[in-house]
Amino acid sequence: MLGRLTLSLAIIIVFHAAFSTYEHLSHLKALGKPEGSIPQDIVLEALVGMALGILGATLNAPPLKGITWASEMKKRSVDEMDARGGFASYVGRGKHVLSTPPS
């Protein structure tokens, strides 16, 4: 719950920083000064939004899964893992299946 709330707050803050940047640049363009830097409060707001976004995404992530052999064998059986179906060769069996038995 805290992760989703933090992530939602971060999205709102980043959108507000983007809108503030657009308004500031529009104001500069109206004054006839298209070259100008973005105010520090907007930059700080964007950085806070990014930090909250990272924190919210981290808190909202599912738990990590184990990558060890023991954790994999908890879900599978030995027969499933040791089947070795890829080593089966069916090339030479056709002549024995379709032939007549020796008398």
JSON list of C-alpha atoms in Angstrom, two decimals, residues 17-53:
[
{"chain": "A", "resi": 17, "resn": "ALA", "atom": "CA", "xyz": [7.31, 19.78, -12.53]},
{"chain": "A", "resi": 18, "resn": "ALA", "atom": "CA", "xyz": [6.75, 19.20, -16.25]},
{"chain": "A", "resi": 19, "resn": "PHE", "atom": "CA", "xyz": [3.79, 21.58, -16.29]},
{"chain": "A", "resi": 20, "resn": "SER", "atom": "CA", "xyz": [5.77, 24.20, -14.34]},
{"chain": "A", "resi": 21, "resn": "THR", "atom": "CA", "xyz": [8.62, 23.90, -16.84]},
{"chain": "A", "resi": 22, "resn": "TYR", "atom": "CA", "xyz": [6.20, 24.36, -19.74]},
{"chain": "A", "resi": 23, "resn": "GLU", "atom": "CA", "xyz": [4.67, 27.44, -18.08]},
{"chain": "A", "resi": 24, "resn": "HIS", "atom": "CA", "xyz": [8.09, 28.92, -17.33]},
{"chain": "A", "resi": 25, "resn": "LEU", "atom": "CA", "xyz": [9.32, 28.43, -20.89]},
{"chain": "A", "resi": 26, "resn": "SER", "atom": "CA", "xyz": [6.06, 29.88, -22.26]},
{"chain": "A", "resi": 27, "resn": "HIS", "atom": "CA", "xyz": [6.55, 32.91, -20.02]},
{"chain": "A", "resi": 28, "resn": "LEU", "atom": "CA", "xyz": [10.12, 33.38, -21.28]},
{"chain": "A", "resi": 29, "resn": "LYS", "atom": "CA", "xyz": [8.96, 33.06, -24.88]},
{"chain": "A", "resi": 30, "resn": "ALA", "atom": "CA", "xyz": [6.25, 35.70, -24.29]},
{"chain": "A", "resi": 31, "resn": "LEU", "atom": "CA", "xyz": [8.90, 38.06, -22.93]},
{"chain": "A", "resi": 32, "resn": "GLY", "atom": "CA", "xyz": [11.03, 37.52, -26.01]},
{"chain": "A", "resi": 33, "resn": "LYS", "atom": "CA", "xyz": [13.82, 35.67, -24.15]},
{"chain": "A", "resi": 34, "resn": "PRO", "atom": "CA", "xyz": [13.65, 32.05, -25.37]},
{"chain": "A", "resi": 35, "resn": "GLU", "atom": "CA", "xyz": [17.07, 31.29, -23.89]},
{"chain": "A", "resi": 36, "resn": "GLY", "atom": "CA", "xyz": [16.90, 30.89, -20.17]},
{"chain": "A", "resi": 37, "resn": "SER", "atom": "CA", "xyz": [17.56, 28.35, -17.50]},
{"chain": "A", "resi": 38, "resn": "ILE", "atom": "CA", "xyz": [14.91, 26.43, -15.61]},
{"chain": "A", "resi": 39, "resn": "PRO", "atom": "CA", "xyz": [14.50, 27.68, -12.01]},
{"chain": "A", "resi": 40, "resn": "GLN", "atom": "CA", "xyz": [16.13, 25.63, -9.28]},
{"chain": "A", "resi": 41, "resn": "ASP", "atom": "CA", "xyz": [12.84, 24.92, -7.50]},
{"chain": "A", "resi": 42, "resn": "ILE", "atom": "CA", "xyz": [11.49, 23.14, -10.59]},
{"chain": "A", "resi": 43, "resn": "VAL", "atom": "CA", "xyz": [14.71, 21.12, -10.92]},
{"chain": "A", "resi": 44, "resn": "LEU", "atom": "CA", "xyz": [14.54, 20.21, -7.22]},
{"chain": "A", "resi": 45, "resn": "GLU", "atom": "CA", "xyz": [10.88, 19.22, -7.59]},
{"chain": "A", "resi": 46, "resn": "ALA", "atom": "CA", "xyz": [11.72, 16.95, -10.53]},
{"chain": "A", "resi": 47, "resn": "LEU", "atom": "CA", "xyz": [14.57, 15.33, -8.58]},
{"chain": "A", "resi": 48, "resn": "VAL", "atom": "CA", "xyz": [12.33, 14.74, -5.54]},
{"chain": "A", "resi": 49, "resn": "GLY", "atom": "CA", "xyz": [9.71, 13.21, -7.84]},
{"chain": "A", "resi": 50, "resn": "MET", "atom": "CA", "xyz": [12.32, 10.93, -9.39]},
{"chain": "A", "resi": 51, "resn": "ALA", "atom": "CA", "xyz": [13.61, 9.84, -5.97]},
{"chain": "A", "resi": 52, "resn": "LEU", "atom": "CA", "xyz": [10.06, 9.12, -4.77]},
{"chain": "A", "resi": 53, "resn": "GLY", "atom": "CA", "xyz": [9.40, 7.21, -7.99]}
]
